[in-house]
Amino acid sequence: AWLDKQSSLTWIICNLMWYGACMSIIFTSINTLAVGDLSKQQSGTGSTVLSIVQQVGIGFGIAVSSIILNLYRHFFSANDGLQQAFSYTFLTSSLFVIALVWSLMKLHKNDGDHLRKMP
């Protein structure tokens, strides 16, 4: 949503790198907490179920985003309407990320401590 036709390549690359780094940290920690309590025998099945749930979630997110995009398209002029609709759709979808981070902040400080290997 912060990018437009005049955005420099450096600005685009910095935004993409920041996005990738944040998503890597979030997904690594969530996935570790999700399958960390499973036994070695269950870890393969748990990983498969986690992957399926993530894929369904991605499909659901795309469907919801397309509905939001279509709703925003009706609020803007025909000239720059699509660009603005995409920008507002990305900003709206960031509310879901904020909700995720808010729910992760409710984790206790010692959640996942048993996953650390003690030397």
Coordinates of N, CA and C in Angstrom, one line a residue:
A1 N 0.8 -1.2 0.0 CA 0.0 0.0 0.0 C 0.9 1.3 0.0
W2 N 2.1 1.1 0.4 CA 3.0 2.3 0.4 C 3.7 2.5 -0.9
L3 N 3.5 1.6 -1.9 CA 4.2 1.7 -3.2 C 3.2 2.3 -4.3
D4 N 3.8 3.0 -5.2 CA 3.0 3.5 -6.3 C 3.9 3.5 -7.6
K5 N 3.4 4.1 -8.6 CA 4.2 4.1 -9.9 C 5.5 4.8 -9.8
Q6 N 5.6 5.8 -8.9 CA 6.8 6.5 -8.8 C 7.8 6.0 -7.7
S7 N 7.5 4.9 -7.1 CA 8.4 4.3 -6.0 C 9.7 3.9 -6.7
S8 N 10.8 4.2 -5.9 CA 12.1 3.8 -6.4 C 12.3 2.3 -6.2
L9 N 13.2 1.7 -7.0 CA 13.5 0.3 -6.9 C 14.1 0.0 -5.5
T10 N 14.9 0.9 -5.0 CA 15.4 0.7 -3.7 C 14.4 0.6 -2.6
W11 N 13.4 1.5 -2.7 CA 12.3 1.5 -1.7 C 11.5 0.2 -1.8
I12 N 11.2 -0.2 -3.0 CA 10.5 -1.5 -3.2 C 11.3 -2.7 -2.6
I13 N 12.6 -2.7 -2.9 CA 13.4 -3.8 -2.4 C 13.4 -3.8 -0.9
C14 N 13.6 -2.6 -0.3 CA 13.6 -2.5 1.2 C 12.3 -3.0 1.8
N15 N 11.2 -2.6 1.2 CA 9.9 -3.0 1.7 C 9.7 -4.5 1.6
L16 N 10.1 -5.1 0.5 CA 10.0 -6.6 0.3 C 10.9 -7.3 1.3
M17 N 12.1 -6.8 1.5 CA 13.0 -7.5 2.4 C 12.5 -7.4 3.9
W18 N 11.9 -6.3 4.3 CA 11.4 -6.1 5.6 C 10.2 -7.1 5.7
Y19 N 9.3 -7.1 4.7 CA 8.2 -8.0 4.8 C 8.6 -9.5 4.9
G20 N 9.6 -9.9 4.1 CA 10.1 -11.2 4.2 C 10.7 -11.6 5.5
A21 N 11.4 -10.7 6.1 CA 12.1 -10.9 7.4 C 11.0 -11.1 8.5
C22 N 10.0 -10.2 8.5 CA 9.0 -10.3 9.5 C 8.1 -11.5 9.3
M23 N 7.8 -11.9 8.1 CA 7.0 -13.1 7.9 C 7.8 -14.4 8.3
S24 N 9.1 -14.4 8.0 CA 9.9 -15.5 8.4 C 9.9 -15.7 9.9
I25 N 10.1 -14.6 10.6 CA 10.1 -14.7 12.1 C 8.8 -15.2 12.6
I26 N 7.7 -14.6 12.1 CA 6.3 -15.0 12.6 C 6.0 -16.4 12.3
F27 N 6.2 -16.9 11.1 CA 5.9 -18.2 10.7 C 6.8 -19.3 11.4
T28 N 8.1 -18.9 11.5 CA 9.0 -19.9 12.2 C 8.5 -20.1 13.7
S29 N 8.2 -19.0 14.4 CA 7.8 -19.1 15.8 C 6.5 -19.8 15.9
I30 N 5.5 -19.5 15.1 CA 4.2 -20.1 15.1 C 4.3 -21.6 14.8
N31 N 5.0 -21.9 13.8 CA 5.1 -23.3 13.4 C 5.8 -24.2 14.5
T32 N 6.8 -23.6 15.1 CA 7.6 -24.3 16.1 C 6.7 -24.5 17.3
L33 N 5.9 -23.5 17.7 CA 5.0 -23.7 18.8 C 3.8 -24.7 18.5
A34 N 3.4 -24.7 17.2 CA 2.3 -25.6 16.8 C 2.7 -27.1 16.8
V35 N 3.9 -27.4 16.4 CA 4.3 -28.8 16.3 C 5.4 -29.2 17.4
G36 N 5.8 -28.3 18.2 CA 6.8 -28.6 19.2 C 6.5 -29.6 20.2
D37 N 5.2 -29.8 20.5 CA 4.9 -30.7 21.6 C 4.6 -32.1 21.0
L38 N 4.7 -32.3 19.7 CA 4.4 -33.6 19.1 C 5.6 -34.6 19.3
S39 N 5.3 -35.8 19.4 CA 6.3 -36.8 19.5 C 6.9 -37.0 18.1
K40 N 8.0 -37.7 18.0 CA 8.7 -38.0 16.7 C 7.8 -38.7 15.8
Q41 N 7.0 -39.6 16.3 CA 6.0 -40.4 15.5 C 4.9 -39.5 15.0
Q42 N 4.5 -38.5 15.7 CA 3.4 -37.6 15.3 C 3.9 -36.4 14.5
S43 N 5.2 -36.1 14.5 CA 5.6 -34.9 13.9 C 5.4 -34.8 12.4
G44 N 5.5 -36.0 11.7 CA 5.2 -36.0 10.3 C 3.8 -35.6 10.0
T45 N 2.9 -36.3 10.7 CA 1.4 -36.1 10.5 C 1.1 -34.6 10.9
G46 N 1.6 -34.2 12.1 CA 1.4 -32.8 12.5 C 1.8 -31.8 11.5
S47 N 3.0 -32.0 10.9 CA 3.5 -31.1 10.0 C 2.6 -31.1 8.7
T48 N 2.1 -32.2 8.3 CA 1.2 -32.3 7.2 C -0.1 -31.5 7.5
V49 N -0.7 -31.8 8.6 CA -1.9 -31.1 9.0 C -1.7 -29.6 9.1
L50 N -0.5 -29.2 9.6 CA -0.2 -27.7 9.7 C -0.1 -27.1 8.3
S51 N 0.5 -27.8 7.4 CA 0.7 -27.4 6.0 C -0.7 -27.2 5.3
I52 N -1.5 -28.2 5.5 CA -2.9 -28.2 4.9 C -3.7 -27.0 5.5
V53 N -3.6 -26.8 6.8 CA -4.3 -25.7 7.4 C -3.8 -24.3 6.9
Q54 N -2.5 -24.2 6.7 CA -1.9 -23.0 6.1 C -2.4 -22.8 4.7
Q55 N -2.4 -23.8 3.9 CA -2.8 -23.7 2.5 C -4.3 -23.3 2.4
V56 N -5.2 -23.9 3.3 CA -6.6 -23.5 3.3 C -6.7 -22.0 3.8
G57 N -5.9 -21.7 4.7 CA -5.9 -20.3 5.2 C -5.5 -19.3 4.1
I58 N -4.5 -19.7 3.3 CA -4.1 -18.8 2.2 C -5.2 -18.7 1.2
G59 N -5.9 -19.8 0.9 CA -7.0 -19.7 0.0 C -8.1 -18.8 0.5
F60 N -8.4 -19.0 1.8 CA -9.4 -18.2 2.4 C -9.0 -16.7 2.4
G61 N -7.8 -16.4 2.7 CA -7.3 -15.0 2.7 C -7.4 -14.4 1.3
I62 N -7.1 -15.2 0.3 CA -7.2 -14.6 -1.1 C -8.7 -14.3 -1.4
A63 N -9.6 -15.2 -1.0 CA -11.0 -15.0 -1.2 C -11.5 -13.8 -0.5
V64 N -11.2 -13.6 0.8 CA -11.6 -12.5 1.5 C -11.0 -11.2 1.0
S65 N -9.7 -11.2 0.6 CA -9.1 -10.1 0.0 C -9.7 -9.7 -1.3
S66 N -10.1 -10.6 -2.1 CA -10.8 -10.3 -3.4 C -12.2 -9.7 -3.2
I67 N -12.9 -10.1 -2.1 CA -14.1 -9.5 -1.8 C -13.9 -8.0 -1.3
I68 N -12.9 -7.8 -0.5 CA -12.6 -6.5 0.0 C -12.2 -5.6 -1.1
L69 N -11.4 -6.1 -2.0 CA -10.9 -5.3 -3.2 C -12.1 -4.9 -4.0
N70 N -13.0 -5.8 -4.3 CA -14.2 -5.5 -5.1 C -15.1 -4.5 -4.4
L71 N -15.2 -4.5 -3.1 CA -16.0 -3.5 -2.4 C -15.3 -2.1 -2.5
Y72 N -14.0 -2.1 -2.3 CA -13.3 -0.8 -2.4 C -13.3 -0.2 -3.8
R73 N -13.4 -1.1 -4.8 CA -13.4 -0.6 -6.2 C -14.6 0.3 -6.5
H74 N -15.7 0.0 -5.8 CA -16.9 0.8 -6.0 C -16.9 2.2 -5.4
F75 N -15.9 2.4 -4.5 CA -15.8 3.7 -3.8 C -14.9 4.7 -4.4
F76 N -14.1 4.3 -5.5 CA -13.2 5.2 -6.1 C -13.5 5.5 -7.5
S77 N -12.9 6.6 -8.1 CA -13.2 6.9 -9.4 C -12.6 5.9 -10.4
A78 N -13.0 6.0 -11.6 CA -12.5 5.0 -12.6 C -11.0 5.2 -13.0
N79 N -10.5 6.4 -12.9 CA -9.1 6.6 -13.3 C -8.1 5.9 -12.4
D80 N -8.1 6.3 -11.1 CA -7.1 5.7 -10.2 C -7.8 4.8 -9.2
G81 N -9.0 4.4 -9.5 CA -9.8 3.6 -8.6 C -9.1 2.2 -8.2
L82 N -8.6 1.6 -9.2 CA -8.1 0.2 -9.0 C -6.8 0.3 -8.1
Q83 N -6.0 1.3 -8.4 CA -4.7 1.5 -7.6 C -5.1 1.8 -6.1
Q84 N -6.1 2.7 -5.9 CA -6.5 3.0 -4.6 C -7.2 1.8 -3.9
A85 N -8.0 1.1 -4.7 CA -8.6 -0.1 -4.1 C -7.6 -1.1 -3.6
F86 N -6.6 -1.4 -4.4 CA -5.5 -2.3 -4.0 C -4.8 -1.8 -2.8
S87 N -4.5 -0.5 -2.7 CA -3.8 0.1 -1.6 C -4.7 -0.1 -0.3
Y88 N -5.9 0.2 -0.4 CA -6.8 0.1 0.8 C -7.0 -1.4 1.2
T89 N -7.0 -2.3 0.2 CA -7.2 -3.7 0.5 C -6.0 -4.2 1.2
F90 N -4.8 -3.8 0.8 CA -3.6 -4.2 1.6 C -3.6 -3.6 3.0
L91 N -4.0 -2.4 3.1 CA -4.0 -1.8 4.5 C -5.1 -2.5 5.3
T92 N -6.2 -2.9 4.7 CA -7.2 -3.6 5.5 C -6.7 -5.0 5.9
S93 N -6.0 -5.6 5.0 CA -5.5 -7.0 5.3 C -4.4 -6.9 6.4
S94 N -3.8 -5.8 6.5 CA -2.8 -5.6 7.6 C -3.5 -5.6 9.0
L95 N -4.8 -5.3 9.0 CA -5.5 -5.4 10.3 C -5.5 -6.9 10.8
F96 N -5.6 -7.8 9.9 CA -5.5 -9.2 10.3 C -4.2 -9.6 10.9
V97 N -3.1 -9.0 10.3 CA -1.8 -9.2 10.9 C -1.6 -8.6 12.3
I98 N -2.2 -7.4 12.4 CA -2.2 -6.8 13.7 C -2.9 -7.7 14.7
A99 N -4.1 -8.2 14.3 CA -4.8 -9.1 15.2 C -4.0 -10.4 15.6
L100 N -3.3 -10.9 14.6 CA -2.4 -12.0 14.9 C -1.3 -11.7 15.9
V101 N -0.7 -10.6 15.7 CA 0.4 -10.2 16.6 C -0.2 -9.9 18.0
W102 N -1.4 -9.3 18.0 CA -2.0 -9.1 19.3 C -2.3 -10.4 20.0
S103 N -2.8 -11.4 19.3 CA -3.0 -12.7 19.9 C -1.7 -13.4 20.4
L104 N -0.7 -13.2 19.6 CA 0.6 -13.7 20.0 C 1.2 -13.1 21.2
M105 N 0.9 -11.8 21.4 CA 1.3 -11.1 22.6 C 0.7 -11.7 23.9
K106 N -0.4 -12.4 23.8 CA -1.0 -13.0 24.9 C -0.3 -14.3 25.4
L107 N 0.7 -14.8 24.6 CA 1.4 -15.9 25.1 C 2.2 -15.6 26.4
H108 N 2.3 -16.6 27.2 CA 3.1 -16.4 28.4 C 4.5 -16.3 28.1
K109 N 5.3 -15.7 29.0 CA 6.7 -15.5 28.8 C 7.4 -16.9 28.7
N110 N 6.9 -17.9 29.4 CA 7.6 -19.2 29.4 C 7.0 -20.2 28.4
D111 N 6.0 -19.8 27.6 CA 5.5 -20.7 26.6 C 6.6 -21.1 25.6
G112 N 6.8 -22.3 25.4 CA 7.8 -22.8 24.5 C 9.2 -23.0 25.1
D113 N 9.3 -22.7 26.4 CA 10.6 -22.9 27.0 C 11.1 -24.3 26.9
H114 N 10.2 -25.3 27.0 CA 10.6 -26.7 26.9 C 11.2 -27.1 25.6
L115 N 11.0 -26.2 24.6 CA 11.6 -26.5 23.3 C 13.0 -26.2 23.1
R116 N 13.5 -25.4 24.1 CA 14.9 -25.0 24.0 C 15.8 -26.1 24.5
K117 N 16.9 -26.3 23.8 CA 17.8 -27.4 24.2 C 18.8 -26.8 25.2
M118 N 18.9 -27.5 26.3 CA 19.8 -27.0 27.4 C 21.2 -27.6 27.1
P119 N 22.2 -26.8 27.2 CA 23.6 -27.4 27.0 C 24.0 -28.4 28.0

